[in-house]
mmCIF file of N, CA and C in Angstrom:
data_model
loop_
_atom_site.group_PDB
_atom_site.id
_atom_site.type_symbol
_atom_site.label_atom_id
_atom_site.label_comp_id
_atom_site.label_asym_id
_atom_site.label_seq_id
_atom_site.Cartn_x
_atom_site.Cartn_y
_atom_site.Cartn_z
ATOM 1 N N UNK A 188 0.817 -1.192 0.000
ATOM 2 C CA UNK A 188 0.000 0.000 0.000
ATOM 3 C C UNK A 188 0.864 1.260 0.000
ATOM 4 N N UNK A 189 1.961 1.204 0.769
ATOM 5 C CA UNK A 189 2.835 2.368 0.862
ATOM 6 C C UNK A 189 3.524 2.642 -0.477
ATOM 7 N N UNK A 190 3.911 1.585 -1.184
ATOM 8 C CA UNK A 190 4.561 1.789 -2.479
ATOM 9 C C UNK A 190 3.575 2.361 -3.499
ATOM 10 N N UNK A 191 2.320 1.957 -3.405
ATOM 11 C CA UNK A 191 1.308 2.483 -4.319
ATOM 12 C C UNK A 191 1.076 3.973 -4.063
ATOM 13 N N UNK A 192 1.039 4.349 -2.789
ATOM 14 C CA UNK A 192 0.854 5.750 -2.430
ATOM 15 C C UNK A 192 2.051 6.584 -2.872
ATOM 16 N N UNK A 193 3.249 6.069 -2.657
ATOM 17 C CA UNK A 193 4.439 6.817 -3.069
ATOM 18 C C UNK A 193 4.510 6.927 -4.588
ATOM 19 N N UNK A 194 4.068 5.902 -5.300
ATOM 20 C CA UNK A 194 4.034 5.959 -6.759
ATOM 21 C C UNK A 194 3.048 7.028 -7.230
ATOM 22 N N UNK A 195 1.878 7.097 -6.620
ATOM 23 C CA UNK A 195 0.887 8.106 -6.992
ATOM 24 C C UNK A 195 1.376 9.517 -6.684
ATOM 25 N N UNK A 196 2.030 9.693 -5.548
ATOM 26 C CA UNK A 196 2.580 11.005 -5.211
ATOM 27 C C UNK A 196 3.673 11.414 -6.187
ATOM 28 N N UNK A 197 4.536 10.488 -6.536
ATOM 29 C CA UNK A 197 5.582 10.775 -7.512
ATOM 30 C C UNK A 197 4.967 11.158 -8.854
ATOM 31 N N UNK A 198 3.976 10.410 -9.265
ATOM 32 C CA UNK A 198 3.299 10.702 -10.526
ATOM 33 C C UNK A 198 2.657 12.087 -10.489
ATOM 34 N N UNK A 199 2.026 12.419 -9.380
ATOM 35 C CA UNK A 199 1.399 13.731 -9.237
ATOM 36 C C UNK A 199 2.431 14.846 -9.329
ATOM 37 N N UNK A 200 3.553 14.705 -8.633
ATOM 38 C CA UNK A 200 4.559 15.759 -8.620
ATOM 39 C C UNK A 200 5.314 15.865 -9.943
ATOM 40 N N UNK A 201 5.250 14.846 -10.759
ATOM 41 C CA UNK A 201 5.864 14.923 -12.087
ATOM 42 C C UNK A 201 4.906 15.579 -13.074
ATOM 43 N N UNK A 202 3.625 15.247 -12.991
ATOM 44 C CA UNK A 202 2.642 15.747 -13.957
ATOM 45 C C UNK A 202 2.150 17.149 -13.617
ATOM 46 N N UNK A 203 1.946 17.458 -12.359
ATOM 47 C CA UNK A 203 1.370 18.742 -11.950
ATOM 48 C C UNK A 203 2.155 19.953 -12.463
ATOM 49 N N UNK A 204 3.485 19.998 -12.337
ATOM 50 C CA UNK A 204 4.195 21.186 -12.835
ATOM 51 C C UNK A 204 4.063 21.373 -14.345
ATOM 52 N N UNK A 205 4.006 20.295 -15.091
ATOM 53 C CA UNK A 205 3.891 20.440 -16.543
ATOM 54 C C UNK A 205 2.529 20.987 -16.942
ATOM 55 N N UNK A 206 1.476 20.631 -16.216
ATOM 56 C CA UNK A 206 0.155 21.161 -16.550
ATOM 57 C C UNK A 206 0.032 22.624 -16.148
ATOM 58 N N UNK A 207 0.678 23.017 -15.077
ATOM 59 C CA UNK A 207 0.622 24.417 -14.666
ATOM 60 C C UNK A 207 1.414 25.308 -15.613
ATOM 61 N N UNK A 208 2.553 24.836 -16.085
ATOM 62 C CA UNK A 208 3.353 25.649 -16.993
ATOM 63 C C UNK A 208 2.725 25.729 -18.374
ATOM 64 N N UNK A 209 1.929 24.759 -18.749
ATOM 65 C CA UNK A 209 1.282 24.782 -20.057
ATOM 66 C C UNK A 209 0.255 25.900 -20.146
ATOM 67 N N UNK A 210 -0.314 26.301 -19.033
ATOM 68 C CA UNK A 210 -1.321 27.351 -19.046
ATOM 69 C C UNK A 210 -0.723 28.728 -19.306
ATOM 70 N N UNK A 211 0.545 28.901 -19.094
ATOM 71 C CA UNK A 211 1.160 30.210 -19.311
ATOM 72 C C UNK A 211 1.356 30.503 -20.788
ATOM 73 N N UNK A 212 1.346 29.493 -21.640
ATOM 74 C CA UNK A 212 1.576 29.702 -23.060
ATOM 75 C C UNK A 212 0.291 29.958 -23.836
ATOM 76 N N UNK A 213 -0.854 29.931 -23.187
ATOM 77 C CA UNK A 213 -2.124 30.160 -23.870
ATOM 78 C C UNK A 213 -2.281 31.651 -24.161
ATOM 79 N N UNK A 214 -2.838 31.948 -25.329
ATOM 80 C CA UNK A 214 -3.076 33.346 -25.669
ATOM 81 C C UNK A 214 -4.363 33.827 -25.012
ATOM 82 N N UNK A 215 -4.501 35.121 -24.915
ATOM 83 C CA UNK A 215 -5.691 35.698 -24.297
ATOM 84 C C UNK A 215 -6.916 35.537 -25.180
ATOM 85 N N UNK A 216 -8.064 35.587 -24.577
ATOM 86 C CA UNK A 216 -9.315 35.433 -25.309
ATOM 87 C C UNK A 216 -9.732 36.777 -25.890
ATOM 88 N N UNK A 217 -10.101 36.783 -27.158
ATOM 89 C CA UNK A 217 -10.537 38.003 -27.820
ATOM 90 C C UNK A 217 -11.994 38.273 -27.499
ATOM 91 N N UNK A 218 -12.353 39.545 -27.458
ATOM 92 C CA UNK A 218 -13.752 39.895 -27.212
ATOM 93 C C UNK A 218 -14.576 39.802 -28.488
ATOM 94 N N UNK A 219 -13.926 39.836 -29.649
ATOM 95 C CA UNK A 219 -14.625 39.686 -30.927
ATOM 96 C C UNK A 219 -13.741 38.872 -31.869
ATOM 97 N N UNK A 220 -14.320 38.447 -32.992
ATOM 98 C CA UNK A 220 -13.588 37.628 -33.953
ATOM 99 C C UNK A 220 -12.451 38.441 -34.571
ATOM 100 N N UNK A 221 -11.286 37.841 -34.696
ATOM 101 C CA UNK A 221 -10.126 38.500 -35.284
ATOM 102 C C UNK A 221 -9.898 37.906 -36.670
ATOM 103 N N UNK A 222 -10.112 38.719 -37.691
ATOM 104 C CA UNK A 222 -9.930 38.263 -39.062
ATOM 105 C C UNK A 222 -8.451 38.144 -39.387
ATOM 106 N N UNK A 223 -8.130 37.188 -40.223
ATOM 107 C CA UNK A 223 -6.752 36.996 -40.659
ATOM 108 C C UNK A 223 -6.359 38.125 -41.603
ATOM 109 N N UNK A 224 -5.095 38.486 -41.597
ATOM 110 C CA UNK A 224 -4.594 39.519 -42.503
ATOM 111 C C UNK A 224 -3.841 38.918 -43.686
ATOM 112 N N UNK A 225 -3.670 37.612 -43.670
ATOM 113 C CA UNK A 225 -2.940 36.927 -44.734
ATOM 114 C C UNK A 225 -3.804 36.883 -45.993
ATOM 115 N N UNK A 226 -3.266 37.377 -47.106
ATOM 116 C CA UNK A 226 -4.022 37.447 -48.364
ATOM 117 C C UNK A 226 -4.420 36.066 -48.870
ATOM 118 N N UNK A 227 -3.545 35.085 -48.714
ATOM 119 C CA UNK A 227 -3.855 33.729 -49.166
ATOM 120 C C UNK A 227 -5.023 33.153 -48.382
ATOM 121 N N UNK A 228 -5.025 33.362 -47.102
ATOM 122 C CA UNK A 228 -6.116 32.862 -46.257
ATOM 123 C C UNK A 228 -7.424 33.543 -46.637
ATOM 124 N N UNK A 229 -7.405 34.849 -46.833
ATOM 125 C CA UNK A 229 -8.619 35.580 -47.193
ATOM 126 C C UNK A 229 -9.156 35.139 -48.551
ATOM 127 N N UNK A 230 -8.260 34.907 -49.511
ATOM 128 C CA UNK A 230 -8.689 34.459 -50.841
ATOM 129 C C UNK A 230 -9.329 33.076 -50.760
ATOM 130 N N UNK A 231 -8.700 32.165 -50.019
ATOM 131 C CA UNK A 231 -9.262 30.820 -49.875
ATOM 132 C C UNK A 231 -10.582 30.850 -49.121
ATOM 133 N N UNK A 232 -10.703 31.732 -48.151
ATOM 134 C CA UNK A 232 -11.955 31.862 -47.410
ATOM 135 C C UNK A 232 -13.072 32.371 -48.313
ATOM 136 N N UNK A 233 -12.765 33.342 -49.175
ATOM 137 C CA UNK A 233 -13.764 33.831 -50.132
ATOM 138 C C UNK A 233 -14.190 32.730 -51.090
ATOM 139 N N UNK A 234 -13.236 31.940 -51.578
ATOM 140 C CA UNK A 234 -13.573 30.831 -52.476
ATOM 141 C C UNK A 234 -14.440 29.803 -51.763
ATOM 142 N N UNK A 235 -14.141 29.508 -50.525
ATOM 143 C CA UNK A 235 -14.903 28.522 -49.757
ATOM 144 C C UNK A 235 -16.328 29.009 -49.525
ATOM 145 N N UNK A 236 -16.490 30.283 -49.196
ATOM 146 C CA UNK A 236 -17.825 30.811 -48.951
ATOM 147 C C UNK A 236 -18.649 30.868 -50.230
ATOM 148 N N UNK A 237 -18.004 31.011 -51.387
ATOM 149 C CA UNK A 237 -18.730 31.009 -52.656
ATOM 150 C C UNK A 237 -19.260 29.630 -53.012
ATOM 151 N N UNK A 238 -18.710 28.569 -52.430
ATOM 152 C CA UNK A 238 -19.174 27.213 -52.734
ATOM 153 C C UNK A 238 -20.525 26.905 -52.099
ATOM 154 N N UNK A 239 -20.940 27.702 -51.141
ATOM 155 C CA UNK A 239 -22.224 27.529 -50.449
ATOM 156 C C UNK A 239 -22.342 26.141 -49.845
ATOM 157 N N UNK A 240 -21.290 25.686 -49.205
ATOM 158 C CA UNK A 240 -21.269 24.360 -48.599
ATOM 159 C C UNK A 240 -21.343 24.506 -47.093
ATOM 160 N N UNK A 241 -22.210 23.725 -46.491
ATOM 161 C CA UNK A 241 -22.304 23.737 -45.040
ATOM 162 C C UNK A 241 -22.605 22.341 -44.525
ATOM 163 N N UNK A 242 -22.066 22.013 -43.390
ATOM 164 C CA UNK A 242 -22.298 20.688 -42.830
ATOM 165 C C UNK A 242 -22.265 20.782 -41.310
ATOM 166 N N UNK A 243 -23.232 20.129 -40.683
ATOM 167 C CA UNK A 243 -23.267 20.057 -39.231
ATOM 168 C C UNK A 243 -23.173 18.590 -38.850
ATOM 169 N N UNK A 244 -22.221 18.263 -38.002
ATOM 170 C CA UNK A 244 -22.096 16.903 -37.488
ATOM 171 C C UNK A 244 -22.448 16.962 -36.016
ATOM 172 N N UNK A 245 -23.518 16.289 -35.660
ATOM 173 C CA UNK A 245 -23.973 16.279 -34.271
ATOM 174 C C UNK A 245 -23.844 14.855 -33.771
ATOM 175 N N UNK A 246 -22.931 14.636 -32.847
ATOM 176 C CA UNK A 246 -22.653 13.293 -32.368
ATOM 177 C C UNK A 246 -22.493 13.344 -30.863
ATOM 178 N N UNK A 247 -23.120 12.418 -30.188
ATOM 179 C CA UNK A 247 -23.020 12.407 -28.737
ATOM 180 C C UNK A 247 -22.994 10.997 -28.198
ATOM 181 N N UNK A 248 -23.000 10.881 -26.892
ATOM 182 C CA UNK A 248 -22.953 9.575 -26.247
ATOM 183 C C UNK A 248 -24.194 8.743 -26.541
ATOM 184 N N UNK A 249 -25.302 9.409 -26.822
ATOM 185 C CA UNK A 249 -26.550 8.706 -27.092
ATOM 186 C C UNK A 249 -26.602 8.140 -28.505
ATOM 187 N N UNK A 250 -25.692 8.539 -29.364
ATOM 188 C CA UNK A 250 -25.728 8.139 -30.769
ATOM 189 C C UNK A 250 -25.360 6.676 -30.940
ATOM 190 N N UNK A 251 -26.062 6.030 -31.851
ATOM 191 C CA UNK A 251 -25.733 4.658 -32.224
ATOM 192 C C UNK A 251 -25.617 4.618 -33.738
ATOM 193 N N UNK A 252 -24.513 4.112 -34.226
ATOM 194 C CA UNK A 252 -24.297 4.068 -35.664
ATOM 195 C C UNK A 252 -25.308 3.143 -36.329
ATOM 196 N N UNK A 253 -25.886 3.605 -37.408
ATOM 197 C CA UNK A 253 -26.823 2.788 -38.167
ATOM 198 C C UNK A 253 -28.249 2.832 -37.670
ATOM 199 N N UNK A 254 -28.534 3.603 -36.646
ATOM 200 C CA UNK A 254 -29.893 3.692 -36.112
ATOM 201 C C UNK A 254 -30.346 5.141 -36.194
ATOM 202 N N UNK A 255 -31.499 5.353 -36.838
ATOM 203 C CA UNK A 255 -32.067 6.687 -36.927
ATOM 204 C C UNK A 255 -32.937 6.901 -35.697
ATOM 205 N N UNK A 256 -32.606 7.890 -34.897
ATOM 206 C CA UNK A 256 -33.344 8.126 -33.660
ATOM 207 C C UNK A 256 -34.541 9.040 -33.884
ATOM 208 N N UNK A 257 -34.337 10.196 -34.492
ATOM 209 C CA UNK A 257 -35.425 11.140 -34.705
ATOM 210 C C UNK A 257 -35.040 12.111 -35.808
ATOM 211 N N UNK A 258 -35.991 12.886 -36.241
ATOM 212 C CA UNK A 258 -35.804 13.893 -37.274
ATOM 213 C C UNK A 258 -35.220 13.305 -38.560
ATOM 214 N N UNK A 259 -35.667 12.134 -38.898
ATOM 215 C CA UNK A 259 -35.146 11.504 -40.109
ATOM 216 C C UNK A 259 -35.925 11.987 -41.326
ATOM 217 N N UNK A 260 -35.282 11.961 -42.460
ATOM 218 C CA UNK A 260 -35.936 12.345 -43.708
ATOM 219 C C UNK A 260 -36.884 11.240 -44.144
ATOM 220 N N UNK A 261 -36.444 10.013 -44.059
ATOM 221 C CA UNK A 261 -37.260 8.859 -44.440
ATOM 222 C C UNK A 261 -37.505 8.005 -43.206
ATOM 223 N N UNK A 262 -38.737 7.646 -42.987
ATOM 224 C CA UNK A 262 -39.068 6.819 -41.835
ATOM 225 C C UNK A 262 -38.573 5.397 -42.050
ATOM 226 N N UNK A 263 -38.108 4.749 -40.988
ATOM 227 C CA UNK A 263 -37.651 3.366 -41.089
ATOM 228 C C UNK A 263 -38.814 2.397 -41.215
ATOM 229 N N UNK A 264 -39.997 2.807 -40.762
ATOM 230 C CA UNK A 264 -41.152 1.914 -40.767
ATOM 231 C C UNK A 264 -41.781 1.765 -42.148
ATOM 232 N N UNK A 265 -41.555 2.723 -43.047
ATOM 233 C CA UNK A 265 -42.161 2.660 -44.377
ATOM 234 C C UNK A 265 -41.500 1.575 -45.207
ATOM 235 N N UNK A 266 -42.315 0.873 -45.993
ATOM 236 C CA UNK A 266 -41.781 -0.182 -46.868
ATOM 237 C C UNK A 266 -41.430 0.356 -48.219
#
């Protein structure tokens, strides 16, 4: 039991400093969206928006592959 406790404490003291130092490298949160100034990025963004493509992927713990739960276009009961 003592070796298990000492192992957990050692693990904690090795991991804890690395997680605390990782938070210092995060950038601040902007109050509004910051547009890119790179011309290539802006050109590609304009081309992408002209394609009129949109997709929403909604996936959660309740999801089961191959089973339509609700809001389906075609009912599973219809023949």
